[in-house]
XYZ file of N, CA and C in Angstrom:
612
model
N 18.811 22.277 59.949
C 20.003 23.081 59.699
C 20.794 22.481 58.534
N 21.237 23.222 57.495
C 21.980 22.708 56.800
C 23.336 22.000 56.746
N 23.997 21.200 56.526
C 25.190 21.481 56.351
C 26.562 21.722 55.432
N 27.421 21.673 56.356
C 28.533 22.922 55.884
C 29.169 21.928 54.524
N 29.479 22.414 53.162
C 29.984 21.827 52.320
C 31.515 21.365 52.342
N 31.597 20.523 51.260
C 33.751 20.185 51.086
C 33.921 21.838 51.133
N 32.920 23.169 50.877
C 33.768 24.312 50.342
C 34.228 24.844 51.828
N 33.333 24.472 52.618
C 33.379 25.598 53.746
C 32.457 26.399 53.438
N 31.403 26.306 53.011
C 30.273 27.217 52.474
C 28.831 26.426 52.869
N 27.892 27.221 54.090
C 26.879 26.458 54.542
C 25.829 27.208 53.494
N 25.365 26.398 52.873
C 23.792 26.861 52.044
C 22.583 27.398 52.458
N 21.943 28.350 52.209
C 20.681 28.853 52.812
C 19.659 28.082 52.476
N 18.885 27.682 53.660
C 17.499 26.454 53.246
C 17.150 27.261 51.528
N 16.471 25.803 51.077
C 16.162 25.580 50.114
C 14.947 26.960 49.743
N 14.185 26.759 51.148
C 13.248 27.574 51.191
C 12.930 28.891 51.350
N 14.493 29.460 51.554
C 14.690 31.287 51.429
C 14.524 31.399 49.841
N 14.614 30.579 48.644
C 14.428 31.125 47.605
C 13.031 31.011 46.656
N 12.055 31.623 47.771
C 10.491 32.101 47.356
C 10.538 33.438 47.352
N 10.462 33.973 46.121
C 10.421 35.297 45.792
C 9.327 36.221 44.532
N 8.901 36.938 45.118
C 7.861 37.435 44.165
C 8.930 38.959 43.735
N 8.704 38.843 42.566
C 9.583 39.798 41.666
C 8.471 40.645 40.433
N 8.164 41.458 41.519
C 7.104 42.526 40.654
C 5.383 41.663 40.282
N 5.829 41.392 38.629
C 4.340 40.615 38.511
C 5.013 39.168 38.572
N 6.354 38.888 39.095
C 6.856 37.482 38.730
C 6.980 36.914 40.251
N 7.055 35.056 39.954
C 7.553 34.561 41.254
C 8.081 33.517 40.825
N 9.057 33.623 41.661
C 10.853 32.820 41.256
C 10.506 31.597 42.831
N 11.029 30.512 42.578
C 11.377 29.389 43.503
C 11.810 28.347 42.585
N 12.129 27.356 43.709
C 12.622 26.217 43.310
C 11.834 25.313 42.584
N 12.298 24.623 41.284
C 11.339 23.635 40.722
C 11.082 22.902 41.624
N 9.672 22.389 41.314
C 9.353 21.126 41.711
C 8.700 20.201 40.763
N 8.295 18.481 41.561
C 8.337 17.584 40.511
C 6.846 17.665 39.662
N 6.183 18.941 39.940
C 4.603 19.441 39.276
C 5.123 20.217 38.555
N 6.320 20.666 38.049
C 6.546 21.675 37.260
C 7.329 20.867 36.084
N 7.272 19.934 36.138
C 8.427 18.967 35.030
C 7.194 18.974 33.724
N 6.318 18.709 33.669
C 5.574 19.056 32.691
C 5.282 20.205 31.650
N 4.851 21.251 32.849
C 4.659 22.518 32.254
C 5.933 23.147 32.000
N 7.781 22.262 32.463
C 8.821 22.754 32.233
C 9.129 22.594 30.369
N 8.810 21.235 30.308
C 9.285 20.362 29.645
C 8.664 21.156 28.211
N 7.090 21.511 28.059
C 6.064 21.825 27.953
C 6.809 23.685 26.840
N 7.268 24.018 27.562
C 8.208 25.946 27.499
C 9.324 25.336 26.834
N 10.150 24.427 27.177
C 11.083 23.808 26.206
C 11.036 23.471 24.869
N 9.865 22.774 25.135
C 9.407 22.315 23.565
C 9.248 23.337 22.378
N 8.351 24.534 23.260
C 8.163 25.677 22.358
C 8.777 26.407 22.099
N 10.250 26.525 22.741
C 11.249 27.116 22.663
C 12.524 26.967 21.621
N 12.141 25.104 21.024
C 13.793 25.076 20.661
C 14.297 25.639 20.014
N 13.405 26.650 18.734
C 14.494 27.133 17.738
C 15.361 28.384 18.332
N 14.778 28.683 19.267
C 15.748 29.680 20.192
C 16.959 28.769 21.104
N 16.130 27.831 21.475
C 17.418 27.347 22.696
C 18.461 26.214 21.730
N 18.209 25.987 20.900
C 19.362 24.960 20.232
C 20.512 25.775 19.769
N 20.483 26.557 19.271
C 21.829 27.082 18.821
C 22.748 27.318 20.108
N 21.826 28.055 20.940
C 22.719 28.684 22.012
C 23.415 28.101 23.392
N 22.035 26.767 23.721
C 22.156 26.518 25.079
C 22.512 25.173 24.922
N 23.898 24.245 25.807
C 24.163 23.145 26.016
C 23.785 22.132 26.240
N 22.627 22.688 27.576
C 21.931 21.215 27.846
C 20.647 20.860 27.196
N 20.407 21.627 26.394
C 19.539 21.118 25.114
C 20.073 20.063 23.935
N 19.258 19.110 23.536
C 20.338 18.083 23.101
C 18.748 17.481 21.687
N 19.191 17.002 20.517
C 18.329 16.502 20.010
C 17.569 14.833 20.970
N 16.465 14.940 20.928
C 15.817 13.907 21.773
C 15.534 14.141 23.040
N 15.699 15.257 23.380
C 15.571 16.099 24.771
C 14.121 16.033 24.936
N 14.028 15.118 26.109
C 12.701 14.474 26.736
C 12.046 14.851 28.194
N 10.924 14.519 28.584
C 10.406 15.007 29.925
C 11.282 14.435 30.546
N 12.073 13.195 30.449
C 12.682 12.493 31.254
C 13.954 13.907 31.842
N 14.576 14.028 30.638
C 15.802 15.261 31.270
C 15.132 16.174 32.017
N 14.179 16.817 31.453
C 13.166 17.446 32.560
C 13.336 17.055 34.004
N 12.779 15.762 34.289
C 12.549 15.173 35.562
C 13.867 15.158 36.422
N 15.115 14.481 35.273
C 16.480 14.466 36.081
C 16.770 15.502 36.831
N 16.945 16.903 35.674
C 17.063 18.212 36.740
C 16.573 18.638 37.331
N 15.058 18.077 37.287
C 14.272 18.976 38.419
C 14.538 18.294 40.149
N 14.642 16.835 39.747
C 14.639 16.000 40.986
C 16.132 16.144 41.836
N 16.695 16.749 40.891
C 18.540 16.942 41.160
C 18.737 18.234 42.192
N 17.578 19.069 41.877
C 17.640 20.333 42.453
C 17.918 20.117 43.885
N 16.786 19.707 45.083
C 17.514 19.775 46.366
C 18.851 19.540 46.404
N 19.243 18.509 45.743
C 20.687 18.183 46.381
C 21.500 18.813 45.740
N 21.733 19.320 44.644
C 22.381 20.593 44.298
C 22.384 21.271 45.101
N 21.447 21.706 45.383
C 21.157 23.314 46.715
C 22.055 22.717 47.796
N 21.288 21.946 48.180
C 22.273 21.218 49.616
C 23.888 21.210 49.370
N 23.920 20.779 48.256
C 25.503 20.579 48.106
C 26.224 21.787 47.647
N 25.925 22.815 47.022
C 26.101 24.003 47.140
C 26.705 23.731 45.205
N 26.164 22.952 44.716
C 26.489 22.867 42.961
C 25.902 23.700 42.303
N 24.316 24.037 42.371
C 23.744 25.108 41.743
C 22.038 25.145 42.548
N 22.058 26.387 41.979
C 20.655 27.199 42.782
C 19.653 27.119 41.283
N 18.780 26.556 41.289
C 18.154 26.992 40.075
C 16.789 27.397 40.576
N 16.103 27.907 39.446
C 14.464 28.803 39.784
C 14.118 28.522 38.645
N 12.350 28.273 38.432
C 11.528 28.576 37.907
C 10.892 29.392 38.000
N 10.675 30.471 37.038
C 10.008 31.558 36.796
C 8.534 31.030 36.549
N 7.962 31.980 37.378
C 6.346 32.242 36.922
C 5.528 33.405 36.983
N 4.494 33.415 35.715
C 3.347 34.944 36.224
C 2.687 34.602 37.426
N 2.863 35.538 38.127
C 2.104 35.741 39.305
C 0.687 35.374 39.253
N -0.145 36.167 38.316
C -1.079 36.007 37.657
C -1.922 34.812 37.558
N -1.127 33.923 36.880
C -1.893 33.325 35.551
C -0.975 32.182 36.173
N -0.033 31.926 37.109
C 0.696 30.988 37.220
C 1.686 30.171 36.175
N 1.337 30.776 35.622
C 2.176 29.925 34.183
C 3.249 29.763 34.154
N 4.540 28.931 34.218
C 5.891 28.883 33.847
C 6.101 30.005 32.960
N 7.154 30.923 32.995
C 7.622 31.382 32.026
C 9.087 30.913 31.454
N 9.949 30.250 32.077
C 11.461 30.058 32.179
C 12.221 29.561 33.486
N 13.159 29.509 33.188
C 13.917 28.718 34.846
C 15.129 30.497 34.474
N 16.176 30.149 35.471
C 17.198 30.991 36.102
C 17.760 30.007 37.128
N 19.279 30.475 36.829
C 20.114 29.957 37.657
C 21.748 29.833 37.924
N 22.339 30.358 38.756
C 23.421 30.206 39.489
C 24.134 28.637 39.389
N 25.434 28.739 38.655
C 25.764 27.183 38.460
C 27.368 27.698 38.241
N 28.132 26.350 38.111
C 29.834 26.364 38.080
C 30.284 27.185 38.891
N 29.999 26.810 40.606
C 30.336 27.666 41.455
C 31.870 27.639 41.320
N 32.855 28.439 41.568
C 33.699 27.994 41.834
C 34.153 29.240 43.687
N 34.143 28.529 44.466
C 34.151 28.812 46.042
C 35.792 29.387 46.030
N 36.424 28.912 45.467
C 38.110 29.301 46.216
C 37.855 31.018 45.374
N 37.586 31.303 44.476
C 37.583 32.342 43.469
C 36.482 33.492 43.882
N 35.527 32.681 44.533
C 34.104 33.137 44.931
C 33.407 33.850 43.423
N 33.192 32.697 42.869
C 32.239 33.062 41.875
C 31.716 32.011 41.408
N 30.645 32.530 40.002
C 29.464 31.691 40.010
C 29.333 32.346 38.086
N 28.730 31.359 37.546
C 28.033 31.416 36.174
C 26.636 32.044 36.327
N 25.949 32.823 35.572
C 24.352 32.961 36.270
C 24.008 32.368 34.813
N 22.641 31.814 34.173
C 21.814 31.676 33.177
C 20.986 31.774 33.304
N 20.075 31.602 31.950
C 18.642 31.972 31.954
C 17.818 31.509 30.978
N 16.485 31.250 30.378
C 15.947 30.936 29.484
C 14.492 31.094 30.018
N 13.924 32.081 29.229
C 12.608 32.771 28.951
C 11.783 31.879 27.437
N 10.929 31.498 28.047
C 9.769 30.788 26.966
C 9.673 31.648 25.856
N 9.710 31.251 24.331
C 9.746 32.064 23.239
C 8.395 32.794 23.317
N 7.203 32.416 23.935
C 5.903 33.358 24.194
C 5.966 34.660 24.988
N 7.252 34.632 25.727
C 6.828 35.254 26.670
C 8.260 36.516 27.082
N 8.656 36.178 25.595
C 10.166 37.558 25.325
C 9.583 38.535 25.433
N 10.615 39.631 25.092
C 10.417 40.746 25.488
C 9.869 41.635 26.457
N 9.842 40.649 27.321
C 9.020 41.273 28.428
C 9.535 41.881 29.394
N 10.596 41.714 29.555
C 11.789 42.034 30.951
C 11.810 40.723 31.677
N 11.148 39.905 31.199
C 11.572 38.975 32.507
C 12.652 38.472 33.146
N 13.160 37.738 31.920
C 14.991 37.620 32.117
C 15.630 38.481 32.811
N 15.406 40.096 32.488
C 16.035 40.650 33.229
C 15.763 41.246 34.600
N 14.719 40.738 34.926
C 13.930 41.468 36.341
C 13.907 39.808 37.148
N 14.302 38.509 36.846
C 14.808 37.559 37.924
C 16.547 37.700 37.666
N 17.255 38.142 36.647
C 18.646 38.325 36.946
C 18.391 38.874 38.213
N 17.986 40.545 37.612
C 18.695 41.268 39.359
C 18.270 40.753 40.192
N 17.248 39.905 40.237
C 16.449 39.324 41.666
C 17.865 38.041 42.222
N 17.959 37.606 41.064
C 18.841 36.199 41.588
C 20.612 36.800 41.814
N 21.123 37.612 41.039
C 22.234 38.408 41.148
C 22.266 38.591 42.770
N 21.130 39.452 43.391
C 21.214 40.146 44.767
C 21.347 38.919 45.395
N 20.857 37.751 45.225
C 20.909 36.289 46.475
C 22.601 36.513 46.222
N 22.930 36.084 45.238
C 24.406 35.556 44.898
C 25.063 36.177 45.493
N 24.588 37.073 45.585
C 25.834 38.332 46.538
C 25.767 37.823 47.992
N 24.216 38.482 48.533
C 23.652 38.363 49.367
C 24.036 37.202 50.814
N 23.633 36.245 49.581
C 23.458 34.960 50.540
C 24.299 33.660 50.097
N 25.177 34.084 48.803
C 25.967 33.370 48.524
C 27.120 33.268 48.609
N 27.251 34.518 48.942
C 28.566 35.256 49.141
C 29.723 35.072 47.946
N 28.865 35.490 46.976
C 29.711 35.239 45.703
C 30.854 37.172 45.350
N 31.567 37.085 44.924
C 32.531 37.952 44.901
C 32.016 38.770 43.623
N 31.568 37.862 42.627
C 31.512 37.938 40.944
C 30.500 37.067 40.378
N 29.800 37.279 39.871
C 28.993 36.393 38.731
C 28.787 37.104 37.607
N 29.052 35.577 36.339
C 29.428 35.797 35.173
C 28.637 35.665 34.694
N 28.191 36.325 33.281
C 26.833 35.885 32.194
C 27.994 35.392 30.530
N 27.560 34.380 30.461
C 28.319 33.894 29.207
C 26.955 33.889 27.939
N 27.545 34.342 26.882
C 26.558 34.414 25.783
C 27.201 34.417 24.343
N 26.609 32.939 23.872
C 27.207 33.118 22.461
C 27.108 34.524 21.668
N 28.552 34.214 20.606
C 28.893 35.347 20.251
C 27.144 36.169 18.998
N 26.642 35.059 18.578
C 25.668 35.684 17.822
C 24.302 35.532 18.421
N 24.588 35.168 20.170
C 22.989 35.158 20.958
C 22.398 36.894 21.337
N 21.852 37.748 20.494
C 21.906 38.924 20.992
C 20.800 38.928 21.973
N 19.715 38.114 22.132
C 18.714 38.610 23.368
C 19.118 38.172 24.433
N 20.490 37.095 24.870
C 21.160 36.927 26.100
C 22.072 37.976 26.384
N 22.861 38.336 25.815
C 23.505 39.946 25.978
C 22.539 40.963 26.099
N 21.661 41.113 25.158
C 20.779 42.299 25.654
C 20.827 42.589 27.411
N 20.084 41.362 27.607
C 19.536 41.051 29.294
C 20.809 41.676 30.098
N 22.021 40.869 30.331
C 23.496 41.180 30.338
C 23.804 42.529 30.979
N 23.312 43.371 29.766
C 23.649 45.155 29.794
C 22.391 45.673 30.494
N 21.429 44.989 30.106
C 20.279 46.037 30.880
C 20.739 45.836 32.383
N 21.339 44.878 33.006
C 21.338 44.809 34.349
C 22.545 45.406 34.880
N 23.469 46.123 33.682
C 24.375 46.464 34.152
C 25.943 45.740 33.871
N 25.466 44.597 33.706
C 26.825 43.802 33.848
C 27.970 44.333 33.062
N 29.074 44.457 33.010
C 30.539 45.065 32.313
C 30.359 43.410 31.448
N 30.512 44.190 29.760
C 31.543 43.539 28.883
C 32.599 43.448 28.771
N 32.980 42.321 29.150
C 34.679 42.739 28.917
C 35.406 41.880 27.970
N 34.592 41.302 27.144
C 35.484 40.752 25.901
C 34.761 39.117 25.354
N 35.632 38.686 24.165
C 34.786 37.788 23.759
C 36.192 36.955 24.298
N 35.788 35.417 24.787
C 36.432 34.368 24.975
C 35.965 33.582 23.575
N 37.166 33.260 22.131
C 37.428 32.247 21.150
C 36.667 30.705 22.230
N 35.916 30.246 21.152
C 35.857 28.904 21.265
C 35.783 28.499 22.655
N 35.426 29.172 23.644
C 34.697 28.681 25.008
C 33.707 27.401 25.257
N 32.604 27.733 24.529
C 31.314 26.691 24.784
C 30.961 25.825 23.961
N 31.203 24.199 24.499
C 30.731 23.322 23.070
C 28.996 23.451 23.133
N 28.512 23.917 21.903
C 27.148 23.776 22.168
C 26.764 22.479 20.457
N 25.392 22.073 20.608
C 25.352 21.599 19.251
C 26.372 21.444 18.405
N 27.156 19.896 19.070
C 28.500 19.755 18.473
C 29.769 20.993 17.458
N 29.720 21.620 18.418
C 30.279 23.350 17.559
C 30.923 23.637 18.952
N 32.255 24.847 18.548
C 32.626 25.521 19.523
C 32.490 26.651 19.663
N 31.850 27.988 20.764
C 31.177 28.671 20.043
C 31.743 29.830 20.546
N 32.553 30.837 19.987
C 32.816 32.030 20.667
C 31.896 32.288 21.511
N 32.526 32.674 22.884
C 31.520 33.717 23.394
C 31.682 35.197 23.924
N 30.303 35.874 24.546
C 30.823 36.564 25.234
C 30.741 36.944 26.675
N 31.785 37.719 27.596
C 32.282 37.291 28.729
C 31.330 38.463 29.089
N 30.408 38.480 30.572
C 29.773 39.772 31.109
C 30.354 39.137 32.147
N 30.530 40.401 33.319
C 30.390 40.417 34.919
C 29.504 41.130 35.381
N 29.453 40.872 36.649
C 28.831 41.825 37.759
C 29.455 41.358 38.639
N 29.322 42.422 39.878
C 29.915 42.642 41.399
C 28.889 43.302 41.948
N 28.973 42.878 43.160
C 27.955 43.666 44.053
C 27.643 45.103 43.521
N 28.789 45.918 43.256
C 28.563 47.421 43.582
C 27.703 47.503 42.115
N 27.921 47.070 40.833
C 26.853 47.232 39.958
C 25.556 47.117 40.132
N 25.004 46.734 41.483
C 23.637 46.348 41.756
C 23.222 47.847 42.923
N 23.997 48.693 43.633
C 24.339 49.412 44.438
C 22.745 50.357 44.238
N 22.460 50.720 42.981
C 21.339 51.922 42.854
C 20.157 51.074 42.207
N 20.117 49.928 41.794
C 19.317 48.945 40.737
C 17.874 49.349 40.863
N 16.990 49.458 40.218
C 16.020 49.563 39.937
C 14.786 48.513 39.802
N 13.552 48.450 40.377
C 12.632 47.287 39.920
C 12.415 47.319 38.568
N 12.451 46.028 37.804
C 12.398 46.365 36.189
C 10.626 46.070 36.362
N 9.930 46.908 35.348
C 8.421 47.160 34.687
C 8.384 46.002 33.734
N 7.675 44.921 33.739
C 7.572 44.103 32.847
C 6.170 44.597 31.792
N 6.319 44.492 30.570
C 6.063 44.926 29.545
C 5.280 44.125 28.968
N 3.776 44.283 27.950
C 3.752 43.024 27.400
C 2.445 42.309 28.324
């Protein structure tokens, strides 16, 4: 049985978040996936440096390992939910997803994402959002979750709108990324935007 956090918020085992999402399947990293994580990173950076924080020059399997090994007790502690994406298929990593900067008194949550530069356009990003969106609601009992996206990241906004989420404006100088401060922009969702949702067709 789990237990109950400083929030007053008991966490759902680690192990309710095995999910097959069309041709995809979402769960929790583990320490066999720090390779083939590390591995999608590498091939990724000229996409993930501008945009994403915890990308850093010298970014090693080691950071790999930190977050992956960090995960239970995150979950347990109710800090963040993260997933690795994979083809069903072919097993392959495609990207992680994840629920983070809970904040419990407010009942809300940050969601992110990062899709392997091989493996864009596919819907994926946006077919584990709605998958991970519905937990947040679901089983997190989140009120609101936010999608933040630099102001000139357009394939993180894309994702954003396909799922529905409301724009509602750019926040000046929000996110330090690559020593820079970076406008962004602000998406929501609420439960009821998910109300009619659709399985997304991955493409590709």
């Amino acid at each position: 049985m789990m237990a109950m956090t400083n929030s007053g918020f008991t966490p759902p085992p680690l192990s309710a978040g095995h999910w097959a999402v069309g041709d995809l399947w979402l769960r929790p990293p583990r320490p066999e996936d720090i390779e083939p994580l590390y591995a999608a990173v590498m091939e990724s950076v000229n996409e993930i440096q501008p945009w994403l924080a915890w990308y850093h020059p010298g970014y090693s399997v080691d950071d790999c390992a930190r977050w992956v090994n960090d995960v239970p007790a995150a979950w347990a502690e109710d800090r963040s939910y993260s997933f690795a994406i994979f083809d069903q298929a072919t097993e392959a990593l495609l990207g992680t997803i994840g629920i983070n900067q809970l904040d419990r008194f407010n009942r809300r949550a940050n969601l992110g994402y990062f899709v392997r530069t091989s493996t864009t356009r596919r819907g994926i990003a946006t077919a584990a959002t709605l998958r991970l969106a519905r937990f947040g609601f679901a089983e997190l009992k989140l009120q609101r979750i936010e999608i933040v996206a630099a102001v000139g990241n357009y394939a993180s906004q894309k994702v954003a709108l396909k799922v529905g989420a409301t724009r509602e404006g750019v926040a000046r100088r929000r996110s330090h990324v690559a020593q820079q401060q970076l406008d962004t922009v602000m998406f929501s969702l609420v439960k009821e935007d998910l109300a009619g949702d659709q399985p997304i067709t991955l493409t590709g």
